[in-house]
PDB file of C-alpha atoms in Angstrom:
ATOM      1  CA  MET A1101    -172.987  11.361-107.129  1.00  0.00           C
ATOM      2  CA  SER A1102    -176.159  13.375-107.296  1.00  0.00           C
ATOM      3  CA  HIS A1103    -177.308  15.597-104.448  1.00  0.00           C
ATOM      4  CA  ARG A1104    -180.535  13.596-104.118  1.00  0.00           C
ATOM      5  CA  LEU A1105    -178.713  10.264-103.812  1.00  0.00           C
ATOM      6  CA  THR A1106    -176.413  11.666-101.114  1.00  0.00           C
ATOM      7  CA  LEU A1107    -179.400  12.870 -99.071  1.00  0.00           C
ATOM      8  CA  SER A1108    -181.134   9.494 -99.474  1.00  0.00           C
ATOM      9  CA  MET A1109    -178.054   7.610 -98.269  1.00  0.00           C
ATOM     10  CA  PHE A1110    -177.700   9.977 -95.308  1.00  0.00           C
ATOM     11  CA  GLY A1111    -181.375   9.445 -94.455  1.00  0.00           C
ATOM     12  CA  LEU A1112    -181.012   5.649 -94.532  1.00  0.00           C
ATOM     13  CA  ALA A1113    -177.903   5.784 -92.340  1.00  0.00           C
ATOM     14  CA  PHE A1114    -179.712   8.053 -89.882  1.00  0.00           C
ATOM     15  CA  LEU A1115    -182.732   5.720 -89.690  1.00  0.00           C
ATOM     16  CA  ALA A1116    -180.485   2.718 -89.105  1.00  0.00           C
ATOM     17  CA  ALA A1117    -178.699   4.514 -86.259  1.00  0.00           C
ATOM     18  CA  VAL A1118    -181.944   5.710 -84.635  1.00  0.00           C
ATOM     19  CA  SER A1119    -183.634   2.321 -84.878  1.00  0.00           C
ATOM     20  CA  GLY A1120    -180.777   0.619 -83.061  1.00  0.00           C
ATOM     21  CA  CYS A1121    -179.898  -1.591 -86.018  1.00  0.00           C
ATOM     22  CA  GLY A1122    -182.610  -4.121 -85.273  1.00  0.00           C
ATOM     23  CA  GLU A1123    -182.348  -4.227 -81.471  1.00  0.00           C
ATOM     24  CA  LYS A1124    -185.632  -4.368 -79.574  1.00  0.00           C
ATOM     25  CA  GLY A1125    -184.745  -1.827 -76.895  1.00  0.00           C
ATOM     26  CA  PRO A1126    -183.084  -2.135 -73.520  1.00  0.00           C
ATOM     27  CA  PRO A1127    -183.003  -5.470 -71.724  1.00  0.00           C
ATOM     28  CA  PRO A1128    -185.978  -6.083 -69.432  1.00  0.00           C
ATOM     29  CA  GLY A1129    -185.626  -5.128 -65.765  1.00  0.00           C
ATOM     30  CA  ALA A1130    -187.232  -6.713 -62.755  1.00  0.00           C
ATOM     31  CA  PRO A1131    -190.995  -7.133 -63.216  1.00  0.00           C
ATOM     32  CA  ILE A1132    -193.410  -4.926 -61.312  1.00  0.00           C
ATOM     33  CA  GLY A1133    -195.173  -6.787 -58.512  1.00  0.00           C
ATOM     34  CA  THR A1134    -198.892  -7.496 -58.612  1.00  0.00           C
ATOM     35  CA  PRO A1135    -200.873  -4.854 -56.731  1.00  0.00           C
ATOM     36  CA  SER A1136    -203.403  -5.634 -54.014  1.00  0.00           C
ATOM     37  CA  PRO A1137    -206.396  -3.340 -53.445  1.00  0.00           C
ATOM     38  CA  VAL A1138    -205.818  -0.561 -50.865  1.00  0.00           C
ATOM     39  CA  HIS A1139    -208.604   1.755 -49.737  1.00  0.00           C
ATOM     40  CA  GLY A1140    -209.894   3.460 -46.616  1.00  0.00           C
ATOM     41  CA  THR A1141    -210.616   6.783 -44.972  1.00  0.00           C
ATOM     42  CA  VAL A1142    -208.244   9.604 -44.021  1.00  0.00           C
ATOM     43  CA  THR A1143    -209.037  11.476 -40.805  1.00  0.00           C
ATOM     44  CA  PHE A1144    -207.488  14.130 -38.603  1.00  0.00           C
ATOM     45  CA  GLU A1145    -206.521  13.341 -35.013  1.00  0.00           C
ATOM     46  CA  ASP A1146    -209.973  14.450 -33.787  1.00  0.00           C
ATOM     47  CA  GLY A1147    -211.702  11.982 -36.155  1.00  0.00           C
ATOM     48  CA  THR A1148    -212.838  14.607 -38.680  1.00  0.00           C
ATOM     49  CA  PRO A1149    -212.519  13.231 -42.233  1.00  0.00           C
ATOM     50  CA  LEU A1150    -210.117  14.892 -44.633  1.00  0.00           C
ATOM     51  CA  LYS A1151    -212.161  16.557 -47.381  1.00  0.00           C
ATOM     52  CA  GLY A1152    -210.094  16.754 -50.542  1.00  0.00           C
ATOM     53  CA  GLY A1153    -206.340  16.533 -50.753  1.00  0.00           C
ATOM     54  CA  ILE A1154    -204.115  13.739 -51.965  1.00  0.00           C
ATOM     55  CA  VAL A1155    -202.506  10.742 -50.274  1.00  0.00           C
ATOM     56  CA  MET A1156    -199.131   9.494 -51.546  1.00  0.00           C
ATOM     57  CA  PHE A1157    -197.578   6.089 -50.811  1.00  0.00           C
ATOM     58  CA  TYR A1158    -193.803   5.559 -51.017  1.00  0.00           C
ATOM     59  CA  PRO A1159    -192.368   2.027 -50.728  1.00  0.00           C
ATOM     60  CA  VAL A1160    -189.830   1.613 -47.916  1.00  0.00           C
ATOM     61  CA  GLN A1161    -187.973  -0.854 -50.197  1.00  0.00           C
ATOM     62  CA  ALA A1162    -188.269  -0.444 -53.967  1.00  0.00           C
ATOM     63  CA  GLU A1163    -187.699  -4.136 -54.618  1.00  0.00           C
ATOM     64  CA  ALA A1164    -189.095  -7.159 -52.802  1.00  0.00           C
ATOM     65  CA  GLY A1165    -187.465 -10.384 -53.909  1.00  0.00           C
ATOM     66  CA  SER A1166    -187.453 -10.076 -57.678  1.00  0.00           C
ATOM     67  CA  LYS A1167    -190.508  -7.782 -57.895  1.00  0.00           C
ATOM     68  CA  LEU A1168    -190.508  -3.968 -58.026  1.00  0.00           C
ATOM     69  CA  ARG A1169    -192.755  -1.793 -55.900  1.00  0.00           C
ATOM     70  CA  PHE A1170    -193.926   1.596 -57.126  1.00  0.00           C
ATOM     71  CA  ASP A1171    -195.155   4.851 -55.627  1.00  0.00           C
ATOM     72  CA  GLY A1172    -198.913   5.126 -55.356  1.00  0.00           C
ATOM     73  CA  ALA A1173    -201.429   7.900 -54.923  1.00  0.00           C
ATOM     74  CA  SER A1174    -205.075   8.671 -54.464  1.00  0.00           C
ATOM     75  CA  LEU A1175    -207.206  11.746 -54.440  1.00  0.00           C
ATOM     76  CA  VAL A1176    -209.348  11.991 -51.302  1.00  0.00           C
ATOM     77  CA  ASP A1177    -213.081  12.578 -51.766  1.00  0.00           C
ATOM     78  CA  ALA A1178    -215.414  14.801 -49.718  1.00  0.00           C
ATOM     79  CA  GLN A1179    -216.041  11.969 -47.220  1.00  0.00           C
ATOM     80  CA  GLY A1180    -212.323  11.311 -46.652  1.00  0.00           C
ATOM     81  CA  LYS A1181    -212.273   8.103 -48.726  1.00  0.00           C
ATOM     82  CA  TYR A1182    -209.355   7.071 -50.935  1.00  0.00           C
ATOM     83  CA  THR A1183    -208.499   4.193 -53.298  1.00  0.00           C
ATOM     84  CA  ALA A1184    -204.754   3.857 -53.918  1.00  0.00           C
ATOM     85  CA  GLY A1185    -203.051   2.965 -57.160  1.00  0.00           C
ATOM     86  CA  ARG A1186    -200.252   3.646 -59.567  1.00  0.00           C
ATOM     87  CA  ASN A1187    -200.809   6.889 -61.452  1.00  0.00           C
ATOM     88  CA  GLN A1188    -204.088   7.045 -59.508  1.00  0.00           C
ATOM     89  CA  ASP A1189    -205.499   4.027 -61.390  1.00  0.00           C
ATOM     90  CA  GLY A1190    -207.106   2.652 -58.196  1.00  0.00           C
ATOM     91  CA  LYS A1191    -205.698  -0.862 -58.735  1.00  0.00           C
ATOM     92  CA  GLY A1192    -203.789  -0.912 -55.433  1.00  0.00           C
ATOM     93  CA  LEU A1193    -200.205  -1.235 -54.276  1.00  0.00           C
ATOM     94  CA  VAL A1194    -197.652  -4.039 -54.392  1.00  0.00           C
ATOM     95  CA  PRO A1195    -197.552  -5.742 -50.946  1.00  0.00           C
ATOM     96  CA  GLY A1196    -194.995  -4.347 -48.511  1.00  0.00           C
ATOM     97  CA  GLU A1197    -194.394  -1.383 -46.231  1.00  0.00           C
ATOM     98  CA  TYR A1198    -195.049   2.218 -47.324  1.00  0.00           C
ATOM     99  CA  VAL A1199    -194.474   5.695 -45.912  1.00  0.00           C
ATOM    100  CA  VAL A1200    -197.624   7.780 -46.388  1.00  0.00           C
ATOM    101  CA  THR A1201    -197.922  11.528 -46.935  1.00  0.00           C
ATOM    102  CA  VAL A1202    -201.062  13.654 -46.983  1.00  0.00           C
ATOM    103  CA  ASP A1203    -201.270  17.062 -48.648  1.00  0.00           C
ATOM    104  CA  SER A1204    -203.627  19.430 -50.407  1.00  0.00           C
ATOM    105  CA  ARG A1205    -203.979  19.131 -54.169  1.00  0.00           C
ATOM    106  CA  GLU A1206    -201.892  21.467 -56.289  1.00  0.00           C
ATOM    107  CA  VAL A1207    -204.690  21.734 -58.854  1.00  0.00           C
ATOM    108  CA  GLY A1208    -208.405  21.043 -58.653  1.00  0.00           C
ATOM    109  CA  GLU A1209    -208.904  21.023 -54.888  1.00  0.00           C
ATOM    110  CA  LEU A1210    -212.461  20.221 -53.805  1.00  0.00           C
ATOM    111  CA  PRO A1211    -214.735  23.109 -52.829  1.00  0.00           C
ATOM    112  CA  GLY A1212    -214.884  23.280 -49.019  1.00  0.00           C
ATOM    113  CA  SER A1213    -211.665  21.279 -48.662  1.00  0.00           C
ATOM    114  CA  ASN A1214    -210.048  21.161 -45.227  1.00  0.00           C
ATOM    115  CA  ALA A1215    -206.710  19.869 -46.597  1.00  0.00           C
ATOM    116  CA  ALA A1216    -204.982  23.108 -45.555  1.00  0.00           C
ATOM    117  CA  ARG A1217    -205.341  21.774 -41.973  1.00  0.00           C
ATOM    118  CA  VAL A1218    -202.941  18.884 -42.675  1.00  0.00           C
ATOM    119  CA  PRO A1219    -199.956  19.335 -40.326  1.00  0.00           C
ATOM    120  CA  ALA A1220    -196.648  20.040 -42.093  1.00  0.00           C
ATOM    121  CA  SER A1221    -195.096  16.858 -40.659  1.00  0.00           C
ATOM    122  CA  PHE A1222    -197.458  14.693 -42.770  1.00  0.00           C
ATOM    123  CA  ARG A1223    -196.755  16.544 -46.020  1.00  0.00           C
ATOM    124  CA  ASP A1224    -193.184  15.259 -46.515  1.00  0.00           C
ATOM    125  CA  LYS A1225    -192.071  11.618 -46.695  1.00  0.00           C
ATOM    126  CA  LYS A1226    -188.941  12.380 -44.652  1.00  0.00           C
ATOM    127  CA  SER A1227    -190.965  13.664 -41.692  1.00  0.00           C
ATOM    128  CA  SER A1228    -194.183  11.659 -41.966  1.00  0.00           C
ATOM    129  CA  SER A1229    -194.816   9.189 -39.152  1.00  0.00           C
ATOM    130  CA  LEU A1230    -197.569   7.512 -41.179  1.00  0.00           C
ATOM    131  CA  LYS A1231    -196.697   3.981 -42.318  1.00  0.00           C
ATOM    132  CA  ILE A1232    -198.846   1.188 -43.658  1.00  0.00           C
ATOM    133  CA  THR A1233    -198.246  -2.442 -44.552  1.00  0.00           C
ATOM    134  CA  VAL A1234    -200.014  -3.814 -47.621  1.00  0.00           C
ATOM    135  CA  ASP A1235    -200.759  -7.547 -47.659  1.00  0.00           C
ATOM    136  CA  GLU A1236    -201.731  -9.870 -50.519  1.00  0.00           C
ATOM    137  CA  LYS A1237    -205.464  -9.310 -49.931  1.00  0.00           C
ATOM    138  CA  ASP A1238    -208.088  -6.578 -50.048  1.00  0.00           C
ATOM    139  CA  ASN A1239    -206.572  -3.988 -47.682  1.00  0.00           C
ATOM    140  CA  LYS A1240    -208.935  -1.591 -45.903  1.00  0.00           C
ATOM    141  CA  ILE A1241    -206.494   0.776 -44.226  1.00  0.00           C
ATOM    142  CA  ASP A1242    -207.793   3.856 -42.450  1.00  0.00           C
ATOM    143  CA  ILE A1243    -205.203   6.609 -42.068  1.00  0.00           C
ATOM    144  CA  ARG A1244    -205.407   8.781 -38.976  1.00  0.00           C
ATOM    145  CA  MET A1245    -203.125  11.802 -38.737  1.00  0.00           C
ATOM    146  CA  LYS A1246    -202.043  11.756 -35.074  1.00  0.00           C
TER     147      LYS A1246
END
């Protein structure tokens, strides 16, 4: 057998193995739930708006019925406003309960940001006392760090 023919046969066998021999990938998992809009303002205990930073939302239960919930996030603007979403898409969160954390941005913090004032207890989901409940509606949820 020629050297070229051997390489061609090896290449075809490799492609068949990599492609999964006609399978269409892993079986589907539970579908992701439909998000509802979530937006509001983040303030410190004294009512001062957070300027800059990031708000993260962690579902208390990852699955509700047969629908999956996902982590959400939002950058906070200079007026303390946020709009939550998956991968910061702003489309909202799947209804349910979430633990909320607030922190400064790792990259690209706003000029004049006061996010360094965020108490350490709100920066970690294990210690944060902030919780919200998202309903199947337009959710205006103001977050106050008390």
